[in-house]
XYZ file of C-alpha atoms in Angstrom:
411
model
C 112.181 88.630 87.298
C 110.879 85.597 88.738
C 113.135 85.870 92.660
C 111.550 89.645 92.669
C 108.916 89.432 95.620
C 105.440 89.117 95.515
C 105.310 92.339 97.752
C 106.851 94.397 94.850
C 104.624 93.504 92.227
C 101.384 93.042 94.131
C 98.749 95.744 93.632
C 98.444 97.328 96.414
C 95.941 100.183 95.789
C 93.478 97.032 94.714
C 93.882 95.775 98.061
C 93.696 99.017 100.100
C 90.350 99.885 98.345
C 89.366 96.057 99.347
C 90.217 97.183 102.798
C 88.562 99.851 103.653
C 85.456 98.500 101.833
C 85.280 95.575 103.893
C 85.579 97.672 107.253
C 82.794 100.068 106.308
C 81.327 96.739 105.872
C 81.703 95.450 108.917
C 80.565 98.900 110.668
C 77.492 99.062 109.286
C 76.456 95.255 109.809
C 77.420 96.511 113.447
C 75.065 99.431 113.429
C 71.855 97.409 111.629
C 72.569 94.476 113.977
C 73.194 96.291 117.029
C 69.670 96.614 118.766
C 67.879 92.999 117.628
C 70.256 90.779 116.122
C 72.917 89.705 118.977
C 76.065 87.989 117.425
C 75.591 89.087 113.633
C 78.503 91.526 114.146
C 80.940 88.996 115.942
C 79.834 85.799 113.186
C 80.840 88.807 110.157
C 83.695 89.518 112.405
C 84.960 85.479 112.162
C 84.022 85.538 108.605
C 86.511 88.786 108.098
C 89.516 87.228 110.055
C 89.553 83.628 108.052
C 89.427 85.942 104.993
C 93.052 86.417 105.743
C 94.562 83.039 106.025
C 92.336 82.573 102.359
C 93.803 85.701 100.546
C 97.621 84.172 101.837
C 96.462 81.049 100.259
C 95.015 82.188 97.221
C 98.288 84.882 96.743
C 101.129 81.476 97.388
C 99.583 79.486 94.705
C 101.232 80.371 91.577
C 99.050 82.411 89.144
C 99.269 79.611 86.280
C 97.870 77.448 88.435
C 94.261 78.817 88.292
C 94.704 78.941 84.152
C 96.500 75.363 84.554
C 93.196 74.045 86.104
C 90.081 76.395 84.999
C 88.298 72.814 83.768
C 88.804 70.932 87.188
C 87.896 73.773 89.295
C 84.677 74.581 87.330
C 83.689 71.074 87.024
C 84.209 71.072 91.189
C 82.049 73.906 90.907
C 78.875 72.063 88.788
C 79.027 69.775 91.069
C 78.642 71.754 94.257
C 75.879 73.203 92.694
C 74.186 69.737 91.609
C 74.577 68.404 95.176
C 72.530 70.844 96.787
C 69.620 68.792 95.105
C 70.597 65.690 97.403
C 71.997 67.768 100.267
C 71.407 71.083 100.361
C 69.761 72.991 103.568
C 66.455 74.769 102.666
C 66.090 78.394 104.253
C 63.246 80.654 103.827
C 62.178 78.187 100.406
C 65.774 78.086 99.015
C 67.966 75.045 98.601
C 70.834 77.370 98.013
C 73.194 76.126 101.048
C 75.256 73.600 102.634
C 74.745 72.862 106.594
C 78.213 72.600 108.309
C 77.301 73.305 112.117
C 75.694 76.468 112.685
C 77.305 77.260 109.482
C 75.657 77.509 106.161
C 78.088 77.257 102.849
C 76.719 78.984 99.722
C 77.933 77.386 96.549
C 76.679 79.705 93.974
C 79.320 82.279 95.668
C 82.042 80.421 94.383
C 80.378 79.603 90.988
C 81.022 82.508 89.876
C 85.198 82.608 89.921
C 84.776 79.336 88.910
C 83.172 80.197 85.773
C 84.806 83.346 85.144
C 88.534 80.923 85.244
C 85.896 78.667 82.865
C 85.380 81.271 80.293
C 88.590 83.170 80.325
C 90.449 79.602 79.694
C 88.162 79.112 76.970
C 88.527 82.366 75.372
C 92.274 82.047 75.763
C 92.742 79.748 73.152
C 94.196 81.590 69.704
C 91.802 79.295 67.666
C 88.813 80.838 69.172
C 86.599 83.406 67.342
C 83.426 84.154 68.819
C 82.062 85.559 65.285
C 81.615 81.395 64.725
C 78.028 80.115 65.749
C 79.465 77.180 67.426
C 81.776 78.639 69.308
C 79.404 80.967 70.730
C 77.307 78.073 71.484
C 79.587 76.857 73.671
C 81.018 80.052 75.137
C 77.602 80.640 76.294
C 76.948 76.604 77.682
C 79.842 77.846 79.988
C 78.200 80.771 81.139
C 74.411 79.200 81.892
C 74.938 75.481 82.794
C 75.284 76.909 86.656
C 72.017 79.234 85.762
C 70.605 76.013 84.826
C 71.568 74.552 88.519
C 70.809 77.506 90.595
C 67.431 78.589 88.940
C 65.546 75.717 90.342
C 66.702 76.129 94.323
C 65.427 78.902 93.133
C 67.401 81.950 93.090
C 66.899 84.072 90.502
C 68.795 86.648 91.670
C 72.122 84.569 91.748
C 71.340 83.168 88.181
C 70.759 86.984 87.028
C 73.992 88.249 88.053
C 75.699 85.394 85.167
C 74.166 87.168 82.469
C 76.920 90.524 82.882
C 79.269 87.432 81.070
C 77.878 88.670 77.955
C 79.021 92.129 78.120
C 82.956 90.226 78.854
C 81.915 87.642 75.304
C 81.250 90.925 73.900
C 84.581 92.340 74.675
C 86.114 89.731 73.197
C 84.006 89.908 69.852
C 80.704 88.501 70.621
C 78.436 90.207 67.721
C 76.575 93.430 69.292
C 73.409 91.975 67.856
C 73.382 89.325 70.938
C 73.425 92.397 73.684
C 70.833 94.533 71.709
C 68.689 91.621 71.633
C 68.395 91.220 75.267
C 68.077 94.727 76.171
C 64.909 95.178 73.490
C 63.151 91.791 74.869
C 63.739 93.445 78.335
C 62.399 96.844 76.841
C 59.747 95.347 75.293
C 58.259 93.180 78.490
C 58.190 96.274 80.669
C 56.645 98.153 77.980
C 53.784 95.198 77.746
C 53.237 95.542 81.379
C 52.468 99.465 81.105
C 50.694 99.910 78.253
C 48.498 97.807 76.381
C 50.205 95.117 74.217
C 48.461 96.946 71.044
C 50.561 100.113 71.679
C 53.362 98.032 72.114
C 53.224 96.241 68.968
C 52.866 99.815 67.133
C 55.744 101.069 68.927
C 57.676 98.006 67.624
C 56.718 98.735 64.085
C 57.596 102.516 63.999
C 60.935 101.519 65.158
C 61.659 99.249 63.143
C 60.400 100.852 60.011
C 62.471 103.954 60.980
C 65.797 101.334 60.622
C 64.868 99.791 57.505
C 64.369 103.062 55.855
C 67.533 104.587 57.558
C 69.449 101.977 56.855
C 71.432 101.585 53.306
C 69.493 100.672 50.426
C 72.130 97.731 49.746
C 70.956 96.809 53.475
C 67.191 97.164 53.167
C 65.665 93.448 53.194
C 61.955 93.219 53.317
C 61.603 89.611 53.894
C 64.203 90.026 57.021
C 62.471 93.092 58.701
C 58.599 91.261 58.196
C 59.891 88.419 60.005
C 61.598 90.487 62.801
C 58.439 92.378 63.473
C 55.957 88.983 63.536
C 58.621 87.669 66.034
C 58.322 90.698 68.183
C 54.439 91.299 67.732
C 54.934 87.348 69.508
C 56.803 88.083 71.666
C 54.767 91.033 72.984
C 51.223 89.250 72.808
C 52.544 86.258 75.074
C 53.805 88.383 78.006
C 50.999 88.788 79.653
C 50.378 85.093 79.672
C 54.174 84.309 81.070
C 53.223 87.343 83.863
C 50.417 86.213 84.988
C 51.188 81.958 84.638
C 54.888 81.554 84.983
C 55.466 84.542 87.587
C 55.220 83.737 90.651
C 52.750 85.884 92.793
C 55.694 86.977 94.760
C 57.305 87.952 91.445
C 54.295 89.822 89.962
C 54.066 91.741 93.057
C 57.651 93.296 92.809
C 57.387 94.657 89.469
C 53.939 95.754 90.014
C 55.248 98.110 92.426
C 58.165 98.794 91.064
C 56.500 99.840 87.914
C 53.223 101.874 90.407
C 50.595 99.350 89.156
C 50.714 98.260 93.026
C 51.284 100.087 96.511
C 51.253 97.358 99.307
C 52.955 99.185 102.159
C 52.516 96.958 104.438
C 53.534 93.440 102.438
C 55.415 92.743 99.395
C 56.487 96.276 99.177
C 57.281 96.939 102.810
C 60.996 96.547 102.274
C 61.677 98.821 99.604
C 59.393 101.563 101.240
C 61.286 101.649 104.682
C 64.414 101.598 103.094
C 63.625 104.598 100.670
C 62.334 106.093 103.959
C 65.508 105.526 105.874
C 68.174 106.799 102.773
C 65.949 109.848 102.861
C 65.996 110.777 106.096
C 69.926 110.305 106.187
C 70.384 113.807 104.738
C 73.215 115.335 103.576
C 75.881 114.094 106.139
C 73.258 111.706 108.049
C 72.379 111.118 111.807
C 75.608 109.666 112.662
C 77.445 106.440 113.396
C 74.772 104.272 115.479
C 72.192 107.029 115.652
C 69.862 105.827 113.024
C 66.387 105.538 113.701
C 64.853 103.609 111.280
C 67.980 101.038 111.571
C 67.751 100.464 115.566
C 64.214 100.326 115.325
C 64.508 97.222 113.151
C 61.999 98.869 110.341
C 63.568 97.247 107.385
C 64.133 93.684 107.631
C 67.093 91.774 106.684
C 68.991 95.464 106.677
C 72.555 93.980 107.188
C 72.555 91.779 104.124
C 70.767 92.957 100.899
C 69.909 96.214 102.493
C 72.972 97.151 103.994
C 73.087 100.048 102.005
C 69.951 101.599 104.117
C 71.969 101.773 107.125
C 74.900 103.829 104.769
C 72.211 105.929 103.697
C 71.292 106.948 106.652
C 73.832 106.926 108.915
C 75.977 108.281 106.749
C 73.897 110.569 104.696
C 74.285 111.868 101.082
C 78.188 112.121 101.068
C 78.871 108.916 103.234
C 76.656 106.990 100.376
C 79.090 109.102 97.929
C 82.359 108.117 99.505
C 80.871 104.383 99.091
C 80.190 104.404 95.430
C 83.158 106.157 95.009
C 85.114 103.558 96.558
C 83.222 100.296 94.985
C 84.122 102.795 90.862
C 87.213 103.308 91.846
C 87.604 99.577 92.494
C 85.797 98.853 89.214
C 88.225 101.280 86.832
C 91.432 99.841 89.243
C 90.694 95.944 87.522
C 89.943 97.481 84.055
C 93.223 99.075 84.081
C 94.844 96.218 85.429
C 92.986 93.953 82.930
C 93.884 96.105 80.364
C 97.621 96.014 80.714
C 97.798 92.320 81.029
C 100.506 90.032 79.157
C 98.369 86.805 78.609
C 94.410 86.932 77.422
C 93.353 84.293 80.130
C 94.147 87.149 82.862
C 92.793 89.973 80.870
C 89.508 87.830 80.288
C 89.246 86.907 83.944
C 89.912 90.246 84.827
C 86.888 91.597 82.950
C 85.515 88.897 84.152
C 85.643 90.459 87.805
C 84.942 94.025 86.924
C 82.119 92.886 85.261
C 80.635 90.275 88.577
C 81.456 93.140 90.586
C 79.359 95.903 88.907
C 76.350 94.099 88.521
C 76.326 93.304 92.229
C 76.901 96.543 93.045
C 74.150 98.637 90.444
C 71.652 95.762 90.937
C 72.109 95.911 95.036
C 71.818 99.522 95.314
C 68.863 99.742 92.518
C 67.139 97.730 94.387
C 67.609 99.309 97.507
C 66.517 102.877 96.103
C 63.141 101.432 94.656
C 64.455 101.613 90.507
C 65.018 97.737 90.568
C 63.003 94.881 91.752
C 63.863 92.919 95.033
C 65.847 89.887 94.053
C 68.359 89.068 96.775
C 71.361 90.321 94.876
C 74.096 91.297 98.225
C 76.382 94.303 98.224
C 80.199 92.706 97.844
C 82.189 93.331 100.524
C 79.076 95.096 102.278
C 76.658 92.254 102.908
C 76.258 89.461 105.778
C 77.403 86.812 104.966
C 80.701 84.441 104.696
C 80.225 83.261 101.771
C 79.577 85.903 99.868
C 82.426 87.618 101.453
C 85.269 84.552 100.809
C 83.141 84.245 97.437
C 83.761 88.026 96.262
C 87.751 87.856 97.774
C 88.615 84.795 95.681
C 87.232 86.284 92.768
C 89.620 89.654 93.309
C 92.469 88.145 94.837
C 92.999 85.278 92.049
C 92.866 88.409 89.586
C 95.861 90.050 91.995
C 97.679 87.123 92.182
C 97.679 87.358 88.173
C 98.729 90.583 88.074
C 101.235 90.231 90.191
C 102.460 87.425 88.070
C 102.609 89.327 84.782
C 106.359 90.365 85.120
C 106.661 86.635 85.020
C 104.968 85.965 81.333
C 107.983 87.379 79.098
C-alpha cells in the first residue's frame, strides 16, 4: 500500500473541478479589469502560477504531518494574526495585511486551515464528547480566539465566516440546542428592526407557548419556559440600543437597505444596486465574453474581488451563473463524500471542516452580490482577486487531498 503512487490514489475529480474554477476565475478578473484596472489580470495571473509549486508542496508532505502538528501550526497562526497589531498595513481602515513589496499578505486566509487542523485534532481524540460543558467550552475557544484577533482590524466579514464551525461541532455531537439558538437571536434581531419590538415580544410568546403546550406533559416546565421568554423579551428590547450605539453608521446603512428601510442609490447602497443591475441585464446566455457593459464601464466598484460574480452574471448570463454554482456544489458534495469515507476522524473532521469554509464563502458571496445579504467583504473562493485568498482557499483543499490520498495508508 504505502510504494503505490500518489497519482493513483489522488482525487482527481477534486482537482479538475479546482481547475476549471480557478480559470473561470481568472477570465472574469480579466474581463472586470480589462478597461480601468491595468495589471490586475497579470498580478492574479502570478498569484495562479505560484499556486502550483504550493499544491506540490502541500501534496509531498506526508498527510500525518498536518495531524502530527495541528497545535504548532495554529499557534503560528494566532500569532500572525496578533502581529498585525504591531505590524500590520492599514488599507481602506483595515489592519488586516502584511506589506511585503508591492505585496500585501492576508493572515486571516490562512487562519482558517489552521483552525480547521485545530479543531479536527481536537475532536480526534476518543476521550472527547462534546455533550460535556467543558469540552464544548473549549471546542468553541478554538473556533473564536482568531474571531477575537480579527474583529478588531476590523473585519467582520472574515470573523463571520468562523461561525459555519458550529454546524462541523454539530456533526460531531454538539447539542442542536446551540445552532437553534443562534438562528432565533438572528431571527429575532431582524424581526426587531421591522416591526416594533412590542410585536416582537408577542411573537416570541405565541411561539413559545405553542412548544410548551406541544411538548410532552413529562416535558412541560413552567419555571424553564418563564425564564426563556424574560430572556428573549431582553433580548428584543435592547436591539435597538446595540443598532443604533454599537453599529457602526456604515453597518446600519447595509441592513437598512437590505431590509427597504433605506434606498441610497447613490452611497452606501450603490454597490449592491449596480450589481443587481448588471446580473439582470446578463439574460439568459448573457452579452458575451468581454462585452459587458456595466463591467467595462467600471459601474460597480471593486467588481473583480467581492463582486466578481457581477461580471459572471452578466457576461455569462443565467446558465453561465448556473454552470458556476454547479461547479462550486459539485465541489461541496465531492469533500462530503470524501469526508465521509475517511479511515481516521481527524481527516473526516477537517474535511467537513472544508466543505463547510467553502459554502459559507460561497452562499454569503453570492447573497450578497444579489441584494438578500448585507455587504461584508466575504470573496468568492477560487473567483476573487486576490493571492491570498487564493493560496488561502488551495491549502485548505489540497491538505484535505493529500489526506485522502493517504487513507489507503491508515490500515
Amino acid at each position: 500500500m504505502k510504494n503505490q503512487s500518489l497519482t493513483n490514489n489522488i482525487d482527481w475529480i477534486s482537482i479538475a473541478i479546482y481547475i476549471v474554477l480557478v480559470l473561470m476565475g481568472w477570465l472574469n478578473i480579466y474581463s472586470s479589469s480589462l478597461s480601468s484596472m491595468e495589471g490586475i489580470a497579470e498580478k492574479q495571473l502570478l498569484f495562479i502560477l505560484f499556486t502550483i509549486p504550493l499544491i506540490f508542496i502541500v501534496l509531498y508532505v506526508d498527510g500525518k504531518f498536518y495531524e502530527k502538528y495541528a497545535a504548532i501550526i495554529y499557534g503560528i497562526a494566532l500569532l500572525s494574526l496578533l502581529g498585525l497589531f504591531a505590524f500590520g498595513k492599514t488599507i481602506a481602515g483595515q489592519r488586516c495585511w502584511y506589506g511585503i513589496g508591492s505585496f500585501t499578505l492576508q493572515p486571516s486566509e490562512f487562519a482558517k486551515a489552521a483552525t480547521a487542523l485545530a479543531l479536527a485534532k481536537y475532536l480526534s481524540d476518543s476521550q472527547i464528547n462534546l455533550k460535556d460543558f467543558n469540552r464544548q467550552i473549549q471546542a468553541m475557544a478554538i473556533v473564536f480566539l482568531p474571531v477575537m484577533l480579527i474583529l478588531p482590524q476590523p473585519d467582520p466579514g472574515s470573523a463571520l465566516i468562523y461561525a459555519i464551525f458550529l454546524i462541523v461541532l454539530y456533526r460531531e455531537g454538539l447539542p442542536a440546542w446551540y445552532l437553534w439558538t443562534g438562528f432565533s437571536v438572528i431571527i429575532l434581531f431582524v424581526l426587531t428592526l421591522v416591526l416594533k419590538p412590542q410585536y416582537v415580544i408577542l411573537i416570541a410568546l405565541a411561539v413559545l407557548l405553542f412548544v410548551h403546550f406541544k411538548s410532552r406533559l413529562a416535558d412541560r416546565n413552567i419555571l424553564l419556559s418563564s425564564l426563556l421568554f424574560i430572556l428573549v423579551s431582553g433580548f428584543v428590547l435592547s436591539v435597538n440600543y446595540v443598532f443604533t450605539n454599537v453599529f457602526k453608521q456604515h453597518h446600519r446603512d447595509r441592513f437598512n437597505i437590505l431590509l427597504g428601510k433605506t434606498v441610497d442609490m447613490k452611497g452606501i447602497g450603490y454597490n449592491t444596486n449596480q450589481s443587481e443591475i448588471a446580473i439582470g441585464s446578463g439574460g439568459w446566455i448573457g452579452k458575451g465574453f468581454l462585452e459587458g457593459t456595466q463591467t467595462k464601464g467600471g459601474f460597480v466598484p471593486e467588481q473583480h474581488t467581492d463582486y466578481i460574480f457581477t461580471t459572471v452574471g452578466e457576461e455569462w448570463g443565467f446558465v453561465g451563473s448556473l454552470i458556476v454554482v454547479g461547479l462550486f456544489v459539485g465541489l461541496l458534495l465531492r469533500v462530503i463524500y470524501l469526508a465521509e469515507r475517511q479511515k481516521t476522524k481527524f481527516s473526516r473532521v477537517y474535511g467537513y471542516c472544508v466543505a463547510a469554509i467553502l459554502f459559507i464563502h460561497f452562499f454569503v458571496n453570492i447573497a450578497m452580490v444579489l441584494g438578500v445579504f448585507p455587504t461584508i467583504g466575504v470573496p468568492l473562493p477560487f473567483f476573487s482577486y486576490g493571492g491570498s485568498g487564493l493560496w488561502g482557499f488551495t491549502i485548505l483543499l489540497f491538505i484535505f487531498i493529500k489526506m485522502d490520498a493517504n487513507k489507503v495508508n491508515e490500515w
